[in-house]
mmCIF file of C-alpha atoms in Angstrom:
data_model
loop_
_atom_site.group_PDB
_atom_site.id
_atom_site.type_symbol
_atom_site.label_atom_id
_atom_site.label_comp_id
_atom_site.label_asym_id
_atom_site.label_seq_id
_atom_site.Cartn_x
_atom_site.Cartn_y
_atom_site.Cartn_z
ATOM 1 C CA MET A 27 -21.347 14.846 -10.322
ATOM 2 C CA GLN A 28 -18.506 14.497 -12.797
ATOM 3 C CA THR A 29 -16.297 11.434 -12.650
ATOM 4 C CA ASN A 30 -12.589 11.537 -13.266
ATOM 5 C CA PRO A 31 -11.591 8.508 -15.408
ATOM 6 C CA ILE A 32 -7.971 7.455 -15.627
ATOM 7 C CA PRO A 33 -6.557 8.120 -19.130
ATOM 8 C CA PRO A 34 -5.357 5.226 -21.349
ATOM 9 C CA ARG A 35 -2.024 3.689 -20.487
ATOM 10 C CA GLN A 36 1.000 5.034 -22.326
ATOM 11 C CA PRO A 37 3.852 2.800 -23.546
ATOM 12 C CA ARG A 38 6.326 1.887 -20.848
ATOM 13 C CA ARG A 39 9.542 3.886 -21.092
ATOM 14 C CA SER A 40 12.885 2.165 -20.753
ATOM 15 C CA ARG A 41 14.835 3.396 -17.770
ATOM 16 C CA ARG A 42 17.607 2.370 -15.490
ATOM 17 C CA ARG A 43 16.221 1.087 -12.221
ATOM 18 C CA HIS A 44 17.843 1.322 -8.862
ATOM 19 C CA ARG A 45 17.509 -2.107 -7.328
ATOM 20 C CA GLY A 46 16.969 -2.721 -3.679
ATOM 21 C CA LEU A 47 15.001 -4.808 -1.262
ATOM 22 C CA LEU A 48 11.516 -5.759 -0.275
ATOM 23 C CA TRP A 49 8.661 -4.698 1.930
ATOM 24 C CA GLY A 50 9.613 -3.700 5.432
ATOM 25 C CA LEU A 51 10.402 -6.922 7.189
ATOM 26 C CA LEU A 52 11.712 -9.002 4.287
ATOM 27 C CA ILE A 53 14.765 -6.743 4.158
ATOM 28 C CA ILE A 54 15.921 -8.526 7.316
ATOM 29 C CA ALA A 55 17.286 -11.266 5.046
ATOM 30 C CA PHE A 56 20.357 -9.097 4.642
ATOM 31 C CA ILE A 57 21.214 -9.426 8.321
ATOM 32 C CA ALA A 58 22.804 -12.791 7.636
ATOM 33 C CA ALA A 59 24.681 -11.329 4.687
ATOM 34 C CA ALA A 60 26.024 -8.592 6.938
ATOM 35 C CA ALA A 61 27.165 -11.191 9.460
ATOM 36 C CA MET A 62 29.074 -12.940 6.662
ATOM 37 C CA GLY A 63 31.268 -9.957 5.903
ATOM 38 C CA ALA A 64 29.410 -6.744 5.112
ATOM 39 C CA LEU A 65 30.487 -3.829 7.294
ATOM 40 C CA PHE A 66 28.254 -1.133 8.687
ATOM 41 C CA ALA A 67 29.270 2.490 8.424
ATOM 42 C CA SER A 68 30.679 4.044 11.588
ATOM 43 C CA ASN A 69 27.991 6.733 11.405
ATOM 44 C CA SER A 70 24.381 5.971 10.614
ATOM 45 C CA LEU A 71 23.708 6.109 6.885
ATOM 46 C CA LEU A 72 20.040 6.643 7.686
ATOM 47 C CA ASP A 73 20.762 9.868 9.543
ATOM 48 C CA LYS A 74 19.381 12.963 7.868
ATOM 49 C CA SER A 75 21.727 15.400 6.192
ATOM 50 C CA SER A 76 21.497 19.084 6.991
ATOM 51 C CA ASP A 77 21.363 19.598 3.208
ATOM 52 C CA ASP A 78 18.094 17.675 2.822
ATOM 53 C CA VAL A 79 15.313 19.789 1.354
ATOM 54 C CA VAL A 80 11.851 19.290 2.835
ATOM 55 C CA GLU A 81 8.732 20.682 1.187
ATOM 56 C CA ASP A 82 7.187 23.475 3.232
ATOM 57 C CA GLY A 83 4.306 22.225 5.357
ATOM 58 C CA LEU A 84 5.502 18.622 5.810
ATOM 59 C CA LEU A 85 6.563 17.424 9.243
ATOM 60 C CA THR A 86 10.041 15.909 9.509
ATOM 61 C CA ALA A 87 12.453 14.848 12.247
ATOM 62 C CA LYS A 88 16.245 14.968 12.009
ATOM 63 C CA ASP A 89 16.890 11.875 14.124
ATOM 64 C CA LYS A 90 14.351 9.558 12.452
ATOM 65 C CA THR A 91 13.870 8.224 8.929
ATOM 66 C CA THR A 92 10.595 7.636 7.097
ATOM 67 C CA ILE A 93 10.321 5.059 4.310
ATOM 68 C CA MET A 94 7.293 4.534 2.066
ATOM 69 C CA ILE A 95 6.839 0.824 1.292
ATOM 70 C CA MET A 96 4.625 0.069 -1.699
ATOM 71 C CA GLY A 97 3.460 -3.270 -3.091
ATOM 72 C CA VAL A 98 2.302 -2.858 -6.707
ATOM 73 C CA ASP A 99 -0.132 -5.136 -8.538
ATOM 74 C CA GLU A 100 0.787 -4.658 -12.216
ATOM 75 C CA ARG A 101 -0.790 -6.734 -14.981
ATOM 76 C CA ASP A 102 -0.151 -7.159 -18.681
ATOM 77 C CA ASP A 103 -3.361 -5.401 -19.738
ATOM 78 C CA ASP A 104 -3.530 -2.433 -17.378
ATOM 79 C CA VAL A 105 -1.434 0.065 -15.447
ATOM 80 C CA GLY A 106 -1.876 -1.592 -12.062
ATOM 81 C CA ARG A 107 -2.572 -0.329 -8.561
ATOM 82 C CA SER A 108 -0.592 0.122 -5.369
ATOM 83 C CA ASP A 109 -2.049 -2.915 -3.612
ATOM 84 C CA THR A 110 -0.200 -2.352 -0.327
ATOM 85 C CA LEU A 111 0.996 0.876 1.287
ATOM 86 C CA MET A 112 2.992 1.159 4.504
ATOM 87 C CA VAL A 113 5.141 3.806 6.120
ATOM 88 C CA ALA A 114 8.109 2.700 8.214
ATOM 89 C CA THR A 115 9.539 5.135 10.768
ATOM 90 C CA LEU A 116 13.035 4.188 11.922
ATOM 91 C CA ASP A 117 15.124 5.494 14.788
ATOM 92 C CA PRO A 118 18.571 3.953 14.063
ATOM 93 C CA LYS A 119 20.129 5.480 17.186
ATOM 94 C CA LYS A 120 17.626 3.872 19.566
ATOM 95 C CA ASP A 121 16.817 0.799 17.414
ATOM 96 C CA HIS A 122 13.122 1.613 17.434
ATOM 97 C CA ALA A 123 10.770 1.205 14.471
ATOM 98 C CA ALA A 124 7.083 1.623 13.680
ATOM 99 C CA LEU A 125 5.059 0.383 10.707
ATOM 100 C CA MET A 126 1.817 2.119 9.736
ATOM 101 C CA SER A 127 -0.470 0.429 7.193
ATOM 102 C CA ILE A 128 -2.576 2.638 4.923
ATOM 103 C CA PRO A 129 -5.762 0.883 3.731
ATOM 104 C CA ARG A 130 -5.875 0.986 -0.059
ATOM 105 C CA ASP A 131 -9.512 2.167 0.109
ATOM 106 C CA THR A 132 -8.492 5.284 2.066
ATOM 107 C CA ARG A 133 -10.215 8.327 0.584
ATOM 108 C CA VAL A 134 -7.700 11.067 -0.171
ATOM 109 C CA LYS A 135 -7.259 13.995 -2.507
ATOM 110 C CA ILE A 136 -4.873 13.150 -5.348
ATOM 111 C CA LYS A 137 -3.175 16.173 -6.903
ATOM 112 C CA GLY A 138 -4.788 16.924 -10.253
ATOM 113 C CA HIS A 139 -7.440 14.211 -9.920
ATOM 114 C CA GLY A 140 -9.665 15.111 -6.990
ATOM 115 C CA TRP A 141 -10.944 12.711 -4.337
ATOM 116 C CA ASP A 142 -10.349 9.004 -4.861
ATOM 117 C CA LYS A 143 -8.983 5.874 -3.213
ATOM 118 C CA ILE A 144 -5.302 6.240 -2.388
ATOM 119 C CA ASN A 145 -4.334 3.235 -4.501
ATOM 120 C CA ALA A 146 -5.595 5.073 -7.617
ATOM 121 C CA ALA A 147 -2.631 7.479 -7.419
ATOM 122 C CA TYR A 148 -0.289 4.874 -8.896
ATOM 123 C CA ALA A 149 -2.649 4.219 -11.821
ATOM 124 C CA TYR A 150 -3.120 7.934 -12.536
ATOM 125 C CA GLY A 151 0.613 8.593 -12.568
ATOM 126 C CA SER A 152 1.484 5.462 -14.549
ATOM 127 C CA ALA A 153 -1.118 6.297 -17.195
ATOM 128 C CA LYS A 154 0.628 9.596 -17.888
ATOM 129 C CA GLY A 155 4.291 8.737 -17.466
ATOM 130 C CA GLY A 156 4.801 5.051 -16.765
ATOM 131 C CA PRO A 157 5.492 3.241 -13.457
ATOM 132 C CA GLU A 158 8.061 5.800 -12.294
ATOM 133 C CA ALA A 159 5.472 8.583 -12.527
ATOM 134 C CA GLY A 160 3.025 6.337 -10.681
ATOM 135 C CA GLU A 161 5.491 5.866 -7.847
ATOM 136 C CA LYS A 162 6.155 9.601 -7.612
ATOM 137 C CA LEU A 163 2.469 10.528 -7.557
ATOM 138 C CA THR A 164 1.833 7.871 -4.901
ATOM 139 C CA GLN A 165 4.633 9.268 -2.732
ATOM 140 C CA ARG A 166 3.323 12.820 -3.200
ATOM 141 C CA THR A 167 -0.188 11.648 -2.278
ATOM 142 C CA VAL A 168 1.033 9.809 0.824
ATOM 143 C CA GLU A 169 3.005 12.873 1.950
ATOM 144 C CA ASP A 170 0.053 15.221 1.408
ATOM 145 C CA PHE A 171 -2.296 12.849 3.217
ATOM 146 C CA LEU A 172 -0.070 12.198 6.240
ATOM 147 C CA GLY A 173 1.477 15.661 6.343
ATOM 148 C CA VAL A 174 4.867 13.973 6.755
ATOM 149 C CA ASN A 175 7.909 13.997 4.478
ATOM 150 C CA MET A 176 8.984 10.589 3.071
ATOM 151 C CA ASP A 177 12.778 10.266 3.046
ATOM 152 C CA HIS A 178 12.971 7.043 1.008
ATOM 153 C CA TYR A 179 10.840 4.511 -0.830
ATOM 154 C CA VAL A 180 10.767 0.763 -1.507
ATOM 155 C CA VAL A 181 8.609 -0.660 -4.322
ATOM 156 C CA ILE A 182 7.929 -4.324 -5.111
ATOM 157 C CA ASN A 183 5.734 -6.014 -7.688
ATOM 158 C CA ILE A 184 3.433 -8.742 -6.405
ATOM 159 C CA GLN A 185 4.722 -11.258 -8.978
ATOM 160 C CA ALA A 186 8.307 -10.689 -7.812
ATOM 161 C CA PHE A 187 7.121 -11.031 -4.240
ATOM 162 C CA GLN A 188 5.968 -14.592 -4.956
ATOM 163 C CA LYS A 189 9.470 -15.500 -6.154
ATOM 164 C CA ILE A 190 11.029 -14.172 -2.950
ATOM 165 C CA ILE A 191 8.738 -16.288 -0.764
ATOM 166 C CA ASP A 192 9.661 -19.323 -2.863
ATOM 167 C CA ALA A 193 13.354 -18.450 -2.502
ATOM 168 C CA ILE A 194 13.158 -18.621 1.310
ATOM 169 C CA GLY A 195 11.412 -21.987 1.075
ATOM 170 C CA GLY A 196 7.871 -20.799 1.777
ATOM 171 C CA ILE A 197 6.334 -19.789 5.106
ATOM 172 C CA ASP A 198 4.069 -21.339 7.749
ATOM 173 C CA ILE A 199 0.781 -19.577 8.520
ATOM 174 C CA ASP A 200 -2.093 -20.627 10.762
ATOM 175 C CA VAL A 201 -5.119 -19.870 8.553
ATOM 176 C CA GLU A 202 -7.788 -18.531 10.891
ATOM 177 C CA LYS A 203 -10.876 -19.706 8.963
ATOM 178 C CA ARG A 204 -12.167 -21.270 5.765
ATOM 179 C CA MET A 205 -11.328 -18.947 2.898
ATOM 180 C CA TYR A 206 -12.942 -19.184 -0.515
ATOM 181 C CA TYR A 207 -13.117 -16.434 -3.102
ATOM 182 C CA GLU A 208 -13.593 -16.609 -6.854
ATOM 183 C CA ASP A 209 -13.316 -13.720 -9.304
ATOM 184 C CA PRO A 210 -13.227 -14.676 -13.016
ATOM 185 C CA TRP A 211 -12.327 -11.113 -14.023
ATOM 186 C CA ASP A 212 -9.309 -10.777 -11.767
ATOM 187 C CA ASP A 213 -5.674 -11.853 -11.935
ATOM 188 C CA ASP A 214 -5.128 -12.142 -15.704
ATOM 189 C CA GLY A 215 -7.624 -14.893 -16.399
ATOM 190 C CA GLY A 216 -9.289 -15.487 -13.064
ATOM 191 C CA LEU A 217 -8.505 -15.577 -9.364
ATOM 192 C CA ILE A 218 -9.472 -18.446 -7.055
ATOM 193 C CA ILE A 219 -8.576 -18.403 -3.363
ATOM 194 C CA ASP A 220 -9.302 -21.719 -1.648
ATOM 195 C CA LEU A 221 -7.729 -22.196 1.798
ATOM 196 C CA GLN A 222 -8.658 -24.527 4.648
ATOM 197 C CA PRO A 223 -8.321 -23.458 8.320
ATOM 198 C CA GLY A 224 -5.285 -24.524 10.329
ATOM 199 C CA MET A 225 -1.486 -24.399 10.113
ATOM 200 C CA GLN A 226 -0.264 -24.602 6.528
ATOM 201 C CA HIS A 227 3.040 -24.361 4.695
ATOM 202 C CA MET A 228 2.601 -21.909 1.823
ATOM 203 C CA ASP A 229 4.612 -21.259 -1.304
ATOM 204 C CA GLY A 230 4.736 -17.771 -2.807
ATOM 205 C CA LYS A 231 1.541 -18.010 -4.840
ATOM 206 C CA THR A 232 -0.488 -19.421 -1.941
ATOM 207 C CA ALA A 233 0.875 -16.800 0.478
ATOM 208 C CA VAL A 234 -0.214 -14.036 -1.896
ATOM 209 C CA THR A 235 -3.751 -15.439 -2.053
ATOM 210 C CA TYR A 236 -3.868 -15.469 1.759
ATOM 211 C CA VAL A 237 -2.832 -11.811 1.960
ATOM 212 C CA ARG A 238 -5.241 -10.775 -0.811
ATOM 213 C CA TYR A 239 -8.291 -12.667 0.487
ATOM 214 C CA ARG A 240 -11.365 -10.456 0.707
ATOM 215 C CA ASP A 241 -14.060 -10.843 3.318
ATOM 216 C CA GLU A 242 -16.635 -8.766 5.166
ATOM 217 C CA GLU A 243 -13.878 -6.936 7.067
ATOM 218 C CA GLY A 244 -12.544 -5.435 3.830
ATOM 219 C CA ASP A 245 -9.235 -3.595 4.146
ATOM 220 C CA ILE A 246 -9.163 -4.079 7.916
ATOM 221 C CA GLY A 247 -9.140 -7.857 7.582
ATOM 222 C CA ARG A 248 -6.559 -7.691 4.813
ATOM 223 C CA ILE A 249 -4.218 -5.570 6.924
ATOM 224 C CA LYS A 250 -4.530 -8.028 9.830
ATOM 225 C CA ARG A 251 -3.500 -10.822 7.467
ATOM 226 C CA GLN A 252 -0.635 -8.730 6.098
ATOM 227 C CA GLN A 253 0.719 -8.234 9.612
ATOM 228 C CA LYS A 254 0.277 -11.943 10.400
ATOM 229 C CA PHE A 255 2.048 -12.766 7.155
ATOM 230 C CA MET A 256 4.951 -10.436 7.968
ATOM 231 C CA LYS A 257 5.430 -12.131 11.334
ATOM 232 C CA ALA A 258 5.607 -15.499 9.560
ATOM 233 C CA CYS A 259 8.228 -14.042 7.194
ATOM 234 C CA MET A 260 10.165 -12.695 10.162
ATOM 235 C CA ASP A 261 10.164 -16.111 11.844
ATOM 236 C CA LYS A 262 11.405 -17.795 8.666
ATOM 237 C CA ILE A 263 14.030 -15.232 7.699
ATOM 238 C CA THR A 264 15.585 -15.090 11.168
ATOM 239 C CA SER A 265 15.828 -18.891 11.477
ATOM 240 C CA PRO A 266 19.200 -20.688 10.981
ATOM 241 C CA ALA A 267 17.641 -22.705 8.146
ATOM 242 C CA ILE A 268 17.690 -19.633 5.913
ATOM 243 C CA ILE A 269 21.504 -19.387 5.748
ATOM 244 C CA PRO A 270 22.003 -22.012 2.976
ATOM 245 C CA LYS A 271 19.333 -20.247 0.913
ATOM 246 C CA LEU A 272 20.870 -16.770 1.240
ATOM 247 C CA PRO A 273 22.549 -16.553 -2.194
ATOM 248 C CA ASN A 274 19.279 -17.312 -3.979
ATOM 249 C CA VAL A 275 17.267 -15.093 -1.624
ATOM 250 C CA ILE A 276 19.587 -12.132 -2.124
ATOM 251 C CA SER A 277 19.558 -12.632 -5.896
ATOM 252 C CA GLU A 278 15.757 -12.654 -6.041
ATOM 253 C CA VAL A 279 15.415 -9.645 -3.755
ATOM 254 C CA MET A 280 18.011 -7.541 -5.543
ATOM 255 C CA SER A 281 16.416 -8.207 -8.945
ATOM 256 C CA SER A 282 12.819 -7.725 -7.832
ATOM 257 C CA VAL A 283 12.613 -4.500 -5.861
ATOM 258 C CA LYS A 284 13.210 -0.833 -6.645
ATOM 259 C CA THR A 285 14.376 1.668 -4.034
ATOM 260 C CA ASP A 286 16.419 4.832 -3.581
ATOM 261 C CA LEU A 287 18.204 3.299 -0.575
ATOM 262 C CA SER A 288 21.798 2.219 -1.111
ATOM 263 C CA PHE A 289 22.894 -1.344 -0.334
ATOM 264 C CA ARG A 290 24.634 -0.223 2.860
ATOM 265 C CA GLN A 291 21.564 1.754 3.928
ATOM 266 C CA LEU A 292 19.464 -1.359 3.354
ATOM 267 C CA LEU A 293 21.779 -3.340 5.600
ATOM 268 C CA GLU A 294 21.363 -0.766 8.336
ATOM 269 C CA PHE A 295 17.617 -0.672 7.731
ATOM 270 C CA ALA A 296 17.572 -4.444 8.262
ATOM 271 C CA GLY A 297 19.664 -4.164 11.418
ATOM 272 C CA THR A 298 17.373 -1.526 12.888
ATOM 273 C CA LEU A 299 14.299 -3.652 12.147
ATOM 274 C CA LYS A 300 15.822 -6.735 13.746
ATOM 275 C CA GLU A 301 16.691 -4.866 16.937
ATOM 276 C CA ALA A 302 13.317 -3.121 16.871
ATOM 277 C CA GLN A 303 11.629 -6.513 16.873
ATOM 278 C CA LYS A 304 13.420 -7.327 20.122
ATOM 279 C CA ASN A 305 12.300 -3.988 21.571
ATOM 280 C CA GLY A 306 8.740 -4.481 20.350
ATOM 281 C CA LEU A 307 8.079 -3.474 16.745
ATOM 282 C CA LYS A 308 5.108 -1.095 16.716
ATOM 283 C CA THR A 309 2.485 -1.883 14.068
ATOM 284 C CA GLU A 310 -0.649 0.164 13.486
ATOM 285 C CA MET A 311 -2.997 1.314 10.750
ATOM 286 C CA VAL A 312 -4.601 4.594 9.761
ATOM 287 C CA PRO A 313 -7.447 5.189 12.253
ATOM 288 C CA GLY A 314 -10.874 5.734 10.770
ATOM 289 C CA LYS A 315 -14.116 4.072 9.707
ATOM 290 C CA PRO A 316 -15.687 2.549 6.555
ATOM 291 C CA LEU A 317 -18.171 4.588 4.534
ATOM 292 C CA TYR A 318 -19.994 4.113 1.220
ATOM 293 C CA ILE A 319 -20.095 6.934 -1.326
ATOM 294 C CA ASP A 320 -22.192 6.254 -4.432
ATOM 295 C CA GLY A 321 -22.181 2.589 -3.449
ATOM 296 C CA VAL A 322 -18.374 2.349 -3.328
ATOM 297 C CA SER A 323 -16.599 1.488 -0.080
ATOM 298 C CA TYR A 324 -14.001 3.923 1.295
ATOM 299 C CA TRP A 325 -11.921 4.088 4.450
ATOM 300 C CA ILE A 326 -12.513 7.510 6.015
ATOM 301 C CA PRO A 327 -9.508 8.512 8.155
ATOM 302 C CA ASP A 328 -9.574 10.349 11.460
ATOM 303 C CA LEU A 329 -7.049 12.981 10.358
ATOM 304 C CA HIS A 330 -6.704 14.534 13.791
ATOM 305 C CA LYS A 331 -5.839 11.247 15.490
ATOM 306 C CA LEU A 332 -3.663 10.113 12.566
ATOM 307 C CA ARG A 333 -1.437 13.184 12.362
ATOM 308 C CA THR A 334 -1.205 13.531 16.136
ATOM 309 C CA THR A 335 -0.003 9.922 16.353
ATOM 310 C CA LEU A 336 2.534 10.458 13.565
ATOM 311 C CA ALA A 337 3.868 13.586 15.250
ATOM 312 C CA GLU A 338 4.392 11.582 18.458
ATOM 313 C CA THR A 339 6.154 8.808 16.515
ATOM 314 C CA LEU A 340 8.456 11.388 14.932
ATOM 315 C CA GLY A 341 9.100 13.008 18.305
ATOM 316 C CA ILE A 342 7.543 16.302 17.212
ATOM 317 C CA THR A 343 5.419 18.473 19.494
ATOM 318 C CA LEU A 344 2.787 20.385 17.543
ATOM 319 C CA ASN A 345 2.554 24.067 18.443
ATOM 320 C CA ALA A 346 -0.726 25.967 18.806
ATOM 321 C CA SER A 347 -0.730 27.113 15.178
ATOM 322 C CA GLU A 348 -0.115 23.597 13.866
ATOM 323 C CA LYS A 349 -2.887 22.196 16.066
ATOM 324 C CA ALA A 350 -5.291 24.827 14.742
ATOM 325 C CA GLN A 351 -4.350 23.949 11.162
ATOM 326 C CA LEU A 352 -4.926 20.286 11.936
ATOM 327 C CA ASP A 353 -8.409 21.067 13.259
ATOM 328 C CA ARG A 354 -9.184 22.940 10.042
ATOM 329 C CA ALA A 355 -7.870 20.057 7.941
ATOM 330 C CA GLN A 356 -10.168 17.624 9.761
ATOM 331 C CA HIS A 357 -13.143 19.946 9.252
ATOM 332 C CA GLU A 358 -12.376 20.462 5.551
ATOM 333 C CA TYR A 359 -12.061 16.723 5.001
ATOM 334 C CA GLU A 360 -15.370 15.974 6.707
ATOM 335 C CA SER A 361 -17.054 18.754 4.718
ATOM 336 C CA SER A 362 -15.884 17.169 1.443
ATOM 337 C CA ILE A 363 -17.853 13.950 2.066
ATOM 338 C CA PRO A 364 -21.121 13.937 0.049
ATOM 339 C CA ALA A 365 -24.342 14.142 2.054
ATOM 340 C CA GLY A 366 -25.572 10.849 0.592
ATOM 341 C CA ALA A 367 -22.721 8.782 2.072
ATOM 342 C CA THR A 368 -23.896 5.764 4.074
ATOM 343 C CA SER A 369 -22.434 3.218 6.474
ATOM 344 C CA SER A 370 -23.661 0.331 4.282
ATOM 345 C CA PRO A 371 -24.076 -0.182 0.509
ATOM 346 C CA SER A 372 -27.430 0.868 -0.958
ATOM 347 C CA THR A 373 -29.668 -1.718 -2.623
ATOM 348 C CA THR A 374 -30.003 0.423 -5.747
ATOM 349 C CA LYS A 375 -26.276 0.718 -6.211
ATOM 350 C CA ALA A 376 -25.774 -2.991 -5.596
ATOM 351 C CA LYS A 377 -28.255 -3.792 -8.412
ATOM 352 C CA SER A 378 -26.531 -1.306 -10.692
ATOM 353 C CA SER A 379 -23.185 -2.911 -9.864
ATOM 354 C CA SER A 380 -24.539 -6.360 -10.731
ATOM 355 C CA ASN A 381 -25.943 -5.111 -14.036
ATOM 356 C CA THR A 382 -22.637 -3.455 -14.880
ATOM 357 C CA SER A 383 -20.804 -6.705 -14.161
ATOM 358 C CA SER A 384 -23.210 -8.616 -16.450
ATOM 359 C CA ALA A 385 -22.733 -6.033 -19.173
ATOM 360 C CA LYS A 386 -18.981 -6.420 -18.840
ATOM 361 C CA SER A 387 -19.294 -10.194 -19.231
ATOM 362 C CA SER A 388 -21.417 -9.780 -22.364
ATOM 363 C CA SER A 389 -19.045 -7.206 -23.801
ATOM 364 C CA LYS A 390 -16.016 -9.381 -23.126
ATOM 365 C CA SER A 391 -17.457 -12.298 -25.096
ATOM 366 C CA SER A 392 -18.965 -10.274 -27.983
ATOM 367 C CA SER A 393 -15.876 -9.106 -29.871
ATOM 368 C CA SER A 394 -12.148 -8.599 -29.586
ATOM 369 C CA SER A 395 -12.509 -4.899 -30.418
ATOM 370 C CA ASN A 396 -14.461 -4.316 -27.240
ATOM 371 C CA SER A 397 -11.827 -6.180 -25.229
ATOM 372 C CA SER A 398 -9.234 -3.623 -26.308
ATOM 373 C CA GLN A 399 -10.983 -1.000 -24.176
ATOM 374 C CA SER A 400 -8.818 1.251 -22.025
ATOM 375 C CA SER A 401 -6.777 -0.826 -19.568
ATOM 376 C CA THR A 402 -6.856 1.909 -16.997
ATOM 377 C CA SER A 403 -10.653 1.908 -16.984
ATOM 378 C CA ARG A 404 -10.499 -1.783 -16.070
ATOM 379 C CA SER A 405 -8.091 -0.928 -13.313
ATOM 380 C CA THR A 406 -10.501 1.682 -11.948
ATOM 381 C CA SER A 407 -13.534 -0.608 -12.104
ATOM 382 C CA ARG A 408 -11.564 -3.444 -10.495
ATOM 383 C CA SER A 409 -10.651 -1.267 -7.552
ATOM 384 C CA SER A 410 -14.221 -0.012 -7.181
ATOM 385 C CA SER A 411 -15.682 -3.514 -7.396
ATOM 386 C CA GLU A 412 -13.358 -4.782 -4.704
ATOM 387 C CA GLY A 413 -14.404 -1.989 -2.367
ATOM 388 C CA ALA A 414 -18.094 -2.375 -3.134
ATOM 389 C CA SER A 415 -18.127 -6.122 -2.518
ATOM 390 C CA GLU A 416 -15.705 -6.648 0.345
ATOM 391 C CA HIS A 417 -17.895 -5.496 3.213
ATOM 392 C CA SER A 418 -20.944 -7.393 1.962
ATOM 393 C CA THR A 419 -19.446 -10.801 1.098
ATOM 394 C CA SER A 420 -19.675 -13.883 3.275
ATOM 395 C CA SER A 421 -16.516 -14.947 5.077
ATOM 396 C CA SER A 422 -17.051 -18.508 3.852
ATOM 397 C CA HIS A 423 -17.724 -17.681 0.202
ATOM 398 C CA ALA A 424 -17.353 -14.544 -1.916
ATOM 399 C CA GLY A 425 -18.956 -14.486 -5.346
ATOM 400 C CA SER A 426 -17.648 -12.864 -8.475
ATOM 401 C CA ALA A 427 -16.538 -9.260 -8.023
ATOM 402 C CA HIS A 428 -18.958 -6.588 -9.215
ATOM 403 C CA THR A 429 -17.937 -3.582 -11.259
ATOM 404 C CA THR A 430 -19.104 -0.150 -10.136
ATOM 405 C CA ALA A 431 -18.596 3.330 -11.462
ATOM 406 C CA ALA A 432 -15.601 5.336 -10.353
ATOM 407 C CA PRO A 433 -16.335 7.570 -7.340
ATOM 408 C CA ALA A 434 -17.608 11.021 -8.178
ATOM 409 C CA GLU A 435 -15.154 13.852 -7.778
ATOM 410 C CA THR A 436 -15.792 16.824 -5.551
ATOM 411 C CA ALA A 437 -13.715 19.958 -5.388
ATOM 412 C CA PRO A 438 -13.271 21.189 -1.820
ATOM 413 C CA ALA A 439 -10.015 22.695 -0.665
ATOM 414 C CA ALA A 440 -7.224 20.234 0.041
ATOM 415 C CA PRO A 441 -6.624 19.434 3.722
ATOM 416 C CA THR A 442 -4.151 21.865 5.253
ATOM 417 C CA ARG A 443 -0.864 20.340 6.331
ATOM 418 C CA SER A 444 0.940 21.252 9.523
ATOM 419 C CA SER A 445 3.447 24.007 8.926
ATOM 420 C CA ASN A 446 7.125 23.374 9.432
ATOM 421 C CA THR A 447 10.242 25.327 8.601
ATOM 422 C CA ALA A 448 11.838 23.926 5.434
ATOM 423 C CA LYS A 449 15.476 22.941 5.519
ATOM 424 C CA THR A 450 17.853 24.909 3.348
ATOM 425 C CA GLN A 451 19.937 23.250 0.704
#
């Protein structure tokens, strides 16, 4: 089967960036700023306008707002990947909120590139048109996959994220087990994660290693740690001790994150999240199961359960036609999975992966001309190696990551989205 390599990275284009805030819960830092003088609008700024245009086929709800939250891992020598993807659904009138995590190994169809892991969308777009194109293709991919319109987005780079954690004075996390992971080919010169079990105070860099730790649970374990991390951030940000640090926190956040939300919308977003926490903030992840295709680990979603859950969260009742379309989408997705897919990595592929990793090591040390190889190819192999090794590593020690070939592309029809009447402009 034909693979679909990501093209070489193009020069970054200068552009004016809209600055905003951070991942879902970190935006709560602005609550204190609001209490110190910022005023909320009399009507909800997060309410939908009747002039909003929604692409035909995407579910939407007038009284709720959806926000795509993306954490991007960009490096000097490649285009990067969307390392974290979440969708926040806010109901500002009832102060309810839900956060859905999308495993980065989720297998989806990316427009123009076939079937791949969802985090590859950012790399594909960035390779053609820079980070902004990567963000747009990621949002388009998330919308197509979920069948739900995204009203807004928030994007943060992992390096900036470290600075924000440092600005709030670090966080306290109870590390659940011994964590050791070493990857000499990762993190611009090598990545070492070395954490002892028990309660620990973490600075930004250490907190990032905790969230990124890879074990036999793969994406599932990482998402559990992300949610545990967010709770620790919530506890720190809502404590009185944060008030003296607010000027520095706000400065770091405003200079580190890109969003299409206005400052006043961000304040209301923060207020809704804070009240939602009191009401019981709902956190969940895309339902599904792990599967290996050509030796590479993917998260295979249960589309029927996923889109039914999202419709309930949005307060939408699917009609008979939409339910039938959803059934067809599930069938088409399942039919696109190659017959050779397995629930565990094959021995043959594991050996091939090891040989590829050795070849990469030899190539890296042989000459500088070889090291100038396409940065996006490194990004693809890094993502594949992470997926191929995560479910087979020991929880006490993970060896160097292995590089595997990009997943083969198939060409079935894209999953059908639920129909919905588009709004008029």
